[in-house]
Every structure is written in C-alpha cells, then in structure tokens.
PDB file of C-alpha atoms in Angstrom:
ATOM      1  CA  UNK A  16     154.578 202.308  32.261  1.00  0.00           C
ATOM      2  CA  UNK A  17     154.464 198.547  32.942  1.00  0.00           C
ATOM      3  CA  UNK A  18     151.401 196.534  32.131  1.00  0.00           C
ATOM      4  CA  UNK A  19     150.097 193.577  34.208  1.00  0.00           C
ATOM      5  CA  UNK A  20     150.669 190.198  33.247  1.00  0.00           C
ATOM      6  CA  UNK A  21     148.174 187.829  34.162  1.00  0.00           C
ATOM      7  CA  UNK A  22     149.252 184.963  36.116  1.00  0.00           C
ATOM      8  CA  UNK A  23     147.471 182.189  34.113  1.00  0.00           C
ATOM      9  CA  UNK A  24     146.841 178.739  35.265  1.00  0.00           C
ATOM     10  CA  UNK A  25     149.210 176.396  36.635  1.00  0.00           C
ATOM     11  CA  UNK A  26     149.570 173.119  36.247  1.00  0.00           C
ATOM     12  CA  UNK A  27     148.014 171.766  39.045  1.00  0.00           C
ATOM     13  CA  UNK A  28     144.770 173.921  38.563  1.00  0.00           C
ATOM     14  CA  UNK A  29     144.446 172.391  34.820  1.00  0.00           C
ATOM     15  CA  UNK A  30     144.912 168.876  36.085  1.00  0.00           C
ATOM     16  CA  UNK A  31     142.474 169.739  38.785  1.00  0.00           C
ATOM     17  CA  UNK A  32     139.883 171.074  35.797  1.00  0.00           C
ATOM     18  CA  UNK A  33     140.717 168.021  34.131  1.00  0.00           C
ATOM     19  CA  UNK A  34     139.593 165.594  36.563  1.00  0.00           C
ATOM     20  CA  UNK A  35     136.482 167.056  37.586  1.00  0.00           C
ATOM     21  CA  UNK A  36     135.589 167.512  33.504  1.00  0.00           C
ATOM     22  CA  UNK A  37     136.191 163.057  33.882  1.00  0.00           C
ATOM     23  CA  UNK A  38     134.058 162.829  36.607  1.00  0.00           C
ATOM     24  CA  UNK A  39     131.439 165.245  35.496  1.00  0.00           C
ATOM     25  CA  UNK A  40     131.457 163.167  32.415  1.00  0.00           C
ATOM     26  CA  UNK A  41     131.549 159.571  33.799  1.00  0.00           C
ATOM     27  CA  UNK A  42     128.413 159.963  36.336  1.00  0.00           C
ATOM     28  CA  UNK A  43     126.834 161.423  33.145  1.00  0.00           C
ATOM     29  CA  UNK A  44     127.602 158.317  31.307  1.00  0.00           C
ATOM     30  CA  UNK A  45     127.084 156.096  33.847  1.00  0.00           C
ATOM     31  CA  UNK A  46     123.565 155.413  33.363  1.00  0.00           C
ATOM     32  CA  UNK A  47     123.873 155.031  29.632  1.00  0.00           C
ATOM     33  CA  UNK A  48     126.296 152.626  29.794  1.00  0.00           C
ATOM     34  CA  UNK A  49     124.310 150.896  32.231  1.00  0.00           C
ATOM     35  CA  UNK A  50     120.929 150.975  29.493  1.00  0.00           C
ATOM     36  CA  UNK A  51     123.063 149.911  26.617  1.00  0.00           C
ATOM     37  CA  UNK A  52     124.378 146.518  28.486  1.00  0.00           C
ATOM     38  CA  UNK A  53     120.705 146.082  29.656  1.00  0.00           C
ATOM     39  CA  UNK A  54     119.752 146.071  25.919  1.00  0.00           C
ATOM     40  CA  UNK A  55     122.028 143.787  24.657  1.00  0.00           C
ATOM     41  CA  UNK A  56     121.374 141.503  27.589  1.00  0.00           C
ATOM     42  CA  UNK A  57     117.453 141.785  26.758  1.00  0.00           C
ATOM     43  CA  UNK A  58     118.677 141.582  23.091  1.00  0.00           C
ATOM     44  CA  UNK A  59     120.571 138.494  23.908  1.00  0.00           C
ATOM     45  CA  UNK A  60     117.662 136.610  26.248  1.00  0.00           C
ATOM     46  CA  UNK A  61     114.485 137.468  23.868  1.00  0.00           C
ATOM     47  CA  UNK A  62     116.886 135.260  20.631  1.00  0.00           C
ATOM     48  CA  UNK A  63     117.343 132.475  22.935  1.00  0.00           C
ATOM     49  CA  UNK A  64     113.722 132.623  23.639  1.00  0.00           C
ATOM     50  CA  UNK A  65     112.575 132.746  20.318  1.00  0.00           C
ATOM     51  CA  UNK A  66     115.093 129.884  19.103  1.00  0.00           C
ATOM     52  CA  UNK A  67     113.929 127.861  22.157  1.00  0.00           C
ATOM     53  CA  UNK A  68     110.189 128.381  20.759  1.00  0.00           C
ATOM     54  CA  UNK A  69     111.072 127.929  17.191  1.00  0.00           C
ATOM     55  CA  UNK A  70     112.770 124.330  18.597  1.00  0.00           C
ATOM     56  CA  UNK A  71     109.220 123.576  19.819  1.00  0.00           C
ATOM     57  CA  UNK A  72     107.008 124.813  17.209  1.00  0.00           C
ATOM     58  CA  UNK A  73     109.339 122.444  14.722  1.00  0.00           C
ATOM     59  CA  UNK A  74     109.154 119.508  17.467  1.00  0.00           C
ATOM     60  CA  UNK A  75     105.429 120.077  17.658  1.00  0.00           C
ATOM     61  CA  UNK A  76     104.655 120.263  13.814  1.00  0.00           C
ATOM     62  CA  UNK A  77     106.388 117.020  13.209  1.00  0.00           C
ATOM     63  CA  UNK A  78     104.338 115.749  15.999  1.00  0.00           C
ATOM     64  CA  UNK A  79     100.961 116.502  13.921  1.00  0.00           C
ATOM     65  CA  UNK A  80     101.546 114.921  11.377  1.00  0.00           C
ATOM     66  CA  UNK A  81     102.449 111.341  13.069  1.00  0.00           C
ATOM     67  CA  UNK A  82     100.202 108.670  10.945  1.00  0.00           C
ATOM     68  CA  UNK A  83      98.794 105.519  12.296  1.00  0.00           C
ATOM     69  CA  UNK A  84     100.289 102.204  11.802  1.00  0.00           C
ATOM     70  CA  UNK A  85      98.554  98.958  12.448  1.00  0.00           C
ATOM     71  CA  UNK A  86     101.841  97.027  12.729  1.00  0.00           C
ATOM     72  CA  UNK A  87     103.837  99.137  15.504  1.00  0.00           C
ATOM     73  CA  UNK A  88     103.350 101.961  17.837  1.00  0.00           C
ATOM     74  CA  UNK A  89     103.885 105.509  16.453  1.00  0.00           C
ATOM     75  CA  UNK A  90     105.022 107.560  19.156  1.00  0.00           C
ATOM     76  CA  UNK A  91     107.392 106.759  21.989  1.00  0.00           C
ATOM     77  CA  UNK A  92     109.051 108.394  24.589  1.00  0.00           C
ATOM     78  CA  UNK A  93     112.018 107.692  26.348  1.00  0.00           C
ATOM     79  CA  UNK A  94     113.483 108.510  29.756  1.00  0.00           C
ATOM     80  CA  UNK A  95     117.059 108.911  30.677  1.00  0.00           C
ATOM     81  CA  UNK A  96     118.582 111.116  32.832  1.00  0.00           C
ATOM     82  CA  UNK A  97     122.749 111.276  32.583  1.00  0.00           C
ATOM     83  CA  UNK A  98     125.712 112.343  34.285  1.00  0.00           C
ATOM     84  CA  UNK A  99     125.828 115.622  31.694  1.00  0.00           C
ATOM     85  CA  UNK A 100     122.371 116.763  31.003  1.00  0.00           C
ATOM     86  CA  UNK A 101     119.878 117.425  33.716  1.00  0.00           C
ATOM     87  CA  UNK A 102     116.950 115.608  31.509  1.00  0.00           C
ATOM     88  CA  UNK A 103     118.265 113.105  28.099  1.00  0.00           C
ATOM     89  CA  UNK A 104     114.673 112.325  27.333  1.00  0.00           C
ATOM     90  CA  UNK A 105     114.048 111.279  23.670  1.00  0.00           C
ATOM     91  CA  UNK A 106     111.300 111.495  21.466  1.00  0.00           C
ATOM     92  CA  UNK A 107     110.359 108.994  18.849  1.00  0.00           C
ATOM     93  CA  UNK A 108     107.477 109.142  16.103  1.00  0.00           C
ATOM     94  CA  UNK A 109     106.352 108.007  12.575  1.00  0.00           C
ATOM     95  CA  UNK A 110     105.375 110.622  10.831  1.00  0.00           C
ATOM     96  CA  UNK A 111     104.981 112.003   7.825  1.00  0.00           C
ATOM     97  CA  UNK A 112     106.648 115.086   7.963  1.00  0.00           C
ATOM     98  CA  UNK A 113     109.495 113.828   6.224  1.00  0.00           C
ATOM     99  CA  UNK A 114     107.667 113.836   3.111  1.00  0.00           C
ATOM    100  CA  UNK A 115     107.688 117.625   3.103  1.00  0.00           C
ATOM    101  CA  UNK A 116     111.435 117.360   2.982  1.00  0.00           C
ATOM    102  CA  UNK A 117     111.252 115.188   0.131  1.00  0.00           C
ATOM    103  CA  UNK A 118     111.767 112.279   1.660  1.00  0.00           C
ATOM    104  CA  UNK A 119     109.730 108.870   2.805  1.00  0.00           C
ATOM    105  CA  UNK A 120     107.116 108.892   5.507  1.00  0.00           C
ATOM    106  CA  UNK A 121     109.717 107.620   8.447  1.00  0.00           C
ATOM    107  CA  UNK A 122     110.750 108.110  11.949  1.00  0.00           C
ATOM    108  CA  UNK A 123     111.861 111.410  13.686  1.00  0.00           C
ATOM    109  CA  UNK A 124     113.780 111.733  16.502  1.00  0.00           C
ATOM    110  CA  UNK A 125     114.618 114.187  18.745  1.00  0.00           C
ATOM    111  CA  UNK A 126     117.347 113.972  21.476  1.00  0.00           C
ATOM    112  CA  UNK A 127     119.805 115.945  23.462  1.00  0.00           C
ATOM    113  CA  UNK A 128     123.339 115.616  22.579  1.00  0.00           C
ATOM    114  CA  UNK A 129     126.735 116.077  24.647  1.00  0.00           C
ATOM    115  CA  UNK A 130     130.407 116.702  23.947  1.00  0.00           C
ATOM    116  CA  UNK A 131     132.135 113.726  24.547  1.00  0.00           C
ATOM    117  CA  UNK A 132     135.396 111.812  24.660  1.00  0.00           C
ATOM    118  CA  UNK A 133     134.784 110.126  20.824  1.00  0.00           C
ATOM    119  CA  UNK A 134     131.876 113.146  20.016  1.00  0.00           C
ATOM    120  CA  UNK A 135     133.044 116.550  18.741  1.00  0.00           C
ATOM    121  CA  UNK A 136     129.414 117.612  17.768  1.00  0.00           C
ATOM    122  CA  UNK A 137     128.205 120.921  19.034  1.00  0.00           C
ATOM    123  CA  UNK A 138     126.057 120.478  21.871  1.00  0.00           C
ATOM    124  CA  UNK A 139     122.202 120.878  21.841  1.00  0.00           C
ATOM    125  CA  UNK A 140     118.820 119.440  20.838  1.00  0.00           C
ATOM    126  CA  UNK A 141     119.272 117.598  17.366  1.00  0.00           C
ATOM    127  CA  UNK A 142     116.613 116.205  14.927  1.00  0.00           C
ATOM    128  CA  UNK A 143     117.186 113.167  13.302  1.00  0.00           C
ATOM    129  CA  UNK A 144     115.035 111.783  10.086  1.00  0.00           C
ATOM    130  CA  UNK A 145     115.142 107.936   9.689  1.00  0.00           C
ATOM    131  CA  UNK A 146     113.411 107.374   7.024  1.00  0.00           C
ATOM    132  CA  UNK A 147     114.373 103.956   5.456  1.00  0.00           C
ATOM    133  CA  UNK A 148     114.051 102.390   9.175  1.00  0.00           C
ATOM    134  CA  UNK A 149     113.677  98.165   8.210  1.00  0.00           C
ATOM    135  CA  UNK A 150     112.238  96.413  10.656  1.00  0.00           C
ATOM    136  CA  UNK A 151     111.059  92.586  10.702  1.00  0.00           C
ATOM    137  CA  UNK A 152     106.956  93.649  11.002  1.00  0.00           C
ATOM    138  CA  UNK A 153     107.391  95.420   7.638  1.00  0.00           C
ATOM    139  CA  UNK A 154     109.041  91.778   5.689  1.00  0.00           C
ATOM    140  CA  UNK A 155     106.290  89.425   5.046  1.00  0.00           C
ATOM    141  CA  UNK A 156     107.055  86.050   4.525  1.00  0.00           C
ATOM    142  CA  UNK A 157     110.084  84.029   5.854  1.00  0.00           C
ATOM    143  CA  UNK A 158     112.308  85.989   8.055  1.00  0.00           C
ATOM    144  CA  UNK A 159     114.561  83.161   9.464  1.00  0.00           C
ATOM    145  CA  UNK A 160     117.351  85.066   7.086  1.00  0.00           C
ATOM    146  CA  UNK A 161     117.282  88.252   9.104  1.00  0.00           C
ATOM    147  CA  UNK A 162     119.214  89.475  11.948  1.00  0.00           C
ATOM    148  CA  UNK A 163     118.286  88.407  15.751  1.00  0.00           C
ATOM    149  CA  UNK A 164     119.592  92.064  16.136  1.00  0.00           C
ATOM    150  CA  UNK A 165     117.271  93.817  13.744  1.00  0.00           C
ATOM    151  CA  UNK A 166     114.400  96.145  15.051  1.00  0.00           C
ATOM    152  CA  UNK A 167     110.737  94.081  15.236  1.00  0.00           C
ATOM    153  CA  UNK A 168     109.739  97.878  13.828  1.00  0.00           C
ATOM    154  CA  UNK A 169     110.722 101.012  12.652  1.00  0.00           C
ATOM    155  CA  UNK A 170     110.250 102.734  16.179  1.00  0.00           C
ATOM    156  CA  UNK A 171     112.870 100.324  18.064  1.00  0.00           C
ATOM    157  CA  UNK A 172     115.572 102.361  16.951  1.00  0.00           C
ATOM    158  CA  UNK A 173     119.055 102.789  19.413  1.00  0.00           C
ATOM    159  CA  UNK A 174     118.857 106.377  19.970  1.00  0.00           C
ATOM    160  CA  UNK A 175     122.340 105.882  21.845  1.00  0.00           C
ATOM    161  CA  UNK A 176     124.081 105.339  18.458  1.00  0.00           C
ATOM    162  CA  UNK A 177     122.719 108.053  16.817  1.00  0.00           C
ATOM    163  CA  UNK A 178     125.313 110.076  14.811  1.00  0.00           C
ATOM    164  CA  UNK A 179     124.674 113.973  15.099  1.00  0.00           C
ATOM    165  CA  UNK A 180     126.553 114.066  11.943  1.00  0.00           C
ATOM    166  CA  UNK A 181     123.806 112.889  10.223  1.00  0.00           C
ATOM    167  CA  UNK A 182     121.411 114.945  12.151  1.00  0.00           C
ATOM    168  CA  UNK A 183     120.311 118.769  12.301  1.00  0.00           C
ATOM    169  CA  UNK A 184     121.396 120.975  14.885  1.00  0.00           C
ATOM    170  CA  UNK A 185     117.629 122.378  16.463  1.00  0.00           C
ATOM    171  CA  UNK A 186     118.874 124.047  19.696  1.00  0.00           C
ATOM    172  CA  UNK A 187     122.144 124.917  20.590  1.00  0.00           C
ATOM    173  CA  UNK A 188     121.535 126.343  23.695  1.00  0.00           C
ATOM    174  CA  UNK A 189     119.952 123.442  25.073  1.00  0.00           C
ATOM    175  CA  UNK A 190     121.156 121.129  28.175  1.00  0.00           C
ATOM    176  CA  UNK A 191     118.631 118.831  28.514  1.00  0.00           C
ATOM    177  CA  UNK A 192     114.781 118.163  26.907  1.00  0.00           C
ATOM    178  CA  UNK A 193     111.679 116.488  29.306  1.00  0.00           C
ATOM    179  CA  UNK A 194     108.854 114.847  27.421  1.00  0.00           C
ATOM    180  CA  UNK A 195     105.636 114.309  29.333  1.00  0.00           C
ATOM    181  CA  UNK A 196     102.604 112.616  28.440  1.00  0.00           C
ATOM    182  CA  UNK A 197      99.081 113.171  30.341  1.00  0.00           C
ATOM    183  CA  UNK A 198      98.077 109.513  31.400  1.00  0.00           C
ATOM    184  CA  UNK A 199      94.768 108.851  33.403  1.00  0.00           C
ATOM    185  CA  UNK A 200      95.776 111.565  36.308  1.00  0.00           C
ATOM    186  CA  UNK A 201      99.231 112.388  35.948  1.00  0.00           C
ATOM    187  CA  UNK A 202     102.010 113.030  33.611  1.00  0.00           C
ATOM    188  CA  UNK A 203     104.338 109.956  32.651  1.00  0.00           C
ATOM    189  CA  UNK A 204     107.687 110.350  31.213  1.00  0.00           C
ATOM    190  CA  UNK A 205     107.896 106.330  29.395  1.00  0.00           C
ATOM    191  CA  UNK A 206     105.527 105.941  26.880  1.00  0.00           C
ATOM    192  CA  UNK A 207     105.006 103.868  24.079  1.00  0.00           C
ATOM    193  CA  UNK A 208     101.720 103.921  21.753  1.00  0.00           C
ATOM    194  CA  UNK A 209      99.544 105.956  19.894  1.00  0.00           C
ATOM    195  CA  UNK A 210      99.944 109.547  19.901  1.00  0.00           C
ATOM    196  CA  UNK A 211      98.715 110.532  22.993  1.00  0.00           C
ATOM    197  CA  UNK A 212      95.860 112.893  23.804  1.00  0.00           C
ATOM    198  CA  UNK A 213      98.053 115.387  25.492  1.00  0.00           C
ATOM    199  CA  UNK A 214     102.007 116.550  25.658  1.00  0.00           C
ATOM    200  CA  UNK A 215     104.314 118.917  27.527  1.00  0.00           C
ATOM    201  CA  UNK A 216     108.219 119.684  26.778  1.00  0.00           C
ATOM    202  CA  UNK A 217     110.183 121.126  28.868  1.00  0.00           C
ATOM    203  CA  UNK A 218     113.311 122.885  27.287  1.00  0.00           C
ATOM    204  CA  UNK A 219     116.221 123.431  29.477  1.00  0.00           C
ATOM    205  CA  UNK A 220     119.002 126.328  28.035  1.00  0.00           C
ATOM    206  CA  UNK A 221     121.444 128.180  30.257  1.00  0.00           C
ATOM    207  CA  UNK A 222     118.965 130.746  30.255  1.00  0.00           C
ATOM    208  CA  UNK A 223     116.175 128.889  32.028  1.00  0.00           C
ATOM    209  CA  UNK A 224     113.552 126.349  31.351  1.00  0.00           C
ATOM    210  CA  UNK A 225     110.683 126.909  28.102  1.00  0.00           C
ATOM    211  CA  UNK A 226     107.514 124.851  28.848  1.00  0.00           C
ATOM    212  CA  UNK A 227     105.308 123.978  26.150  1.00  0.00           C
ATOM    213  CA  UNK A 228     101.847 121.963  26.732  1.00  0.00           C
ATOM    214  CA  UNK A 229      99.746 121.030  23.792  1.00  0.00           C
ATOM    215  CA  UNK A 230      96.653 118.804  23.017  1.00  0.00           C
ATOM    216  CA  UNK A 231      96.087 116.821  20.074  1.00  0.00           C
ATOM    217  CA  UNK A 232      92.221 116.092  19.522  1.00  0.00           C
ATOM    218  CA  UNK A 233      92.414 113.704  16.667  1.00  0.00           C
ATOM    219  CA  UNK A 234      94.919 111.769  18.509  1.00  0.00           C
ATOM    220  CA  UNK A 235      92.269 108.523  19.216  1.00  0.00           C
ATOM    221  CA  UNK A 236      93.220 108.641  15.194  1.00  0.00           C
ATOM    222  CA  UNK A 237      96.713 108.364  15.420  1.00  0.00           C
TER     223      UNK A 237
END
C-alpha cells in the first residue's frame, strides 16, 4: 500500500512567506530607526549648543577681567557686516586674562573668520591674545623716531590683518558674532570706552542663533 506524499511548498509560496516576514519586520523597525536618527540629531544639536555656550562663557570671562587704563580705552567694539558672514563684529579689550595663560596683561580679540582666496584657516569664531601691543601713549619722551603708522594705543589694533594662525580656534560652527552694548535707551553696535555697564552676543552657527546678555556692576571701575 502506497503512502501519501505531501505536496510541500512551492516556490512561489516561500517567496510569498518571505516578503511578508520583510514587511512584517520593516514596519516593526520603522519606528526605531526613526528614534535612533532623532537621537543622534538631538545628540548632534545639544554639542553645538554647549560649544556655542562654552564660546561665550570664555568670551565673557575674559571680559571680567578687563583692567582700567588711564592712557586708552579698554574695550571696543567694532561693526562690520561682509559679503560672507551675516554679522563680522569684533571685540576688543585689555585685560588681564592673559596673565592666567602665562602671559602679559594685553589685548584680546575676538572675531569671525572666513575661508578665503589667500586664507586656508578653518572657519569660525577665533581668539586672539596680543599681548606685547606697542603703541605711542605707552613711550614717554620723544617719539619723532616712531612710525606715523604705529597704533596711538594698544586697542587700535587692524583686526583685518589678523592671522588665525596665530590665533585659537573658539567656535567652529560659527558664521557670524553681534556685539551689543546697552547705551542710554538702546543697544549700539560701535563702541569705544570703558567697559560698559551692560553686553549682549549674539552667536550665529548653522544651527541657529545663541544669545547671551550679561551685566557688569563694577564696570564704572573699568
């Protein structure tokens, strides 16, 4: 007596299987997928924001310790707007913060800086430390020897020439830096003088803007 064979599957049925198994699987993936590129995205915005507010915190530190000077102003802001940044503001101070890097009490300044033609530099907010600045208000004495050219102080420095090889790399997500300073009822973008009573930045990355507002109370010091 014969037995039964079983007919099996054919192909067609396992392909069939097959494909439903893939798209069982994908909708059940599909969401995961979808949490793990959300993560790295948040991953990826929260260490911009943090090296955006590191930038400031640095910016702002050096900016507490600016000392007076009888002989020239000790904080300065400058406004320029260019063709590749949507805000090339700079930011010059004496201060002493240089002297925690082991170096002379001097000038900082902070700019935005662009790939060029003749610049290969990476791109973002630098910090520069000038520290043996000379300037004609710091020579006593005859100065008909000295450069028509030369700085009357330490603060008239060309930030246009300055070389980001010399220079530390602060931000290199950022396009573009606003300085504002709170005069009688509204916020100016040129000053030069003392250090002013109160100061907002304005950080532009790719990511967005970071705003920053601070007061300084002893600045009638300064």
């Amino acid at each position: 007596m014969r037995r039964g064979v079983s007919p099996g599957f054919t192909l067609i049925e396992i392909m069939l299987v097959v494909g439903l198994v893939g798209i069982i699987a994908a909708a059940a993936l599909a969401p995961l997928v979808f949490t793990i590129r959300s993560l790295e995205e948040a991953q990826r915005r929260w260490g911009s924001s943090h090296n955006t507010a590191a930038a400031v915190d640095r910016i702002y530190s050096d900016i507490r310790r600016v000392i007076p000077n009888p002989s020239f102003s000790t904080f300065k802001i400058i406004h320029k707007s260019g063709f590749s940044t949507e805000a090339d503001d700079r930011l010059v101070m004496w201060s002493a913060a240089p002297k925690y890097e082991g170096k002379n009490v001097g000038v900082v300044v902070y700019k935005i800086v662009t790939k060029g033609v003749l610049n290969n530099a990476k791109p973002g907010l630098y910090r520069w430390v000038l520290a043996n600045v000379p300037s004609k208000s710091t020579v006593s004495g005859d100065i008909s020897g000295r450069s028509a050219s030369e700085p009357e102080s330490p603060m008239d420095v060309n930030t246009d020439e300055l070389d980001p090889k010399v220079a530390k790399l602060m931000l290199a997500d950022a396009v573009g830096v606003k300085f504002y300073v709170w005069q009688g009822n509204k916020w100016a973008q040129e000053y030069d003088g003392k250090l002013p009573n109160l100061l907002k930045t304005e950080i532009i990355t790719k990511e967005g803007t970071y705003s920053h507002t601070e007061r300084f109370p002893n600045a009638a010091e300064k």
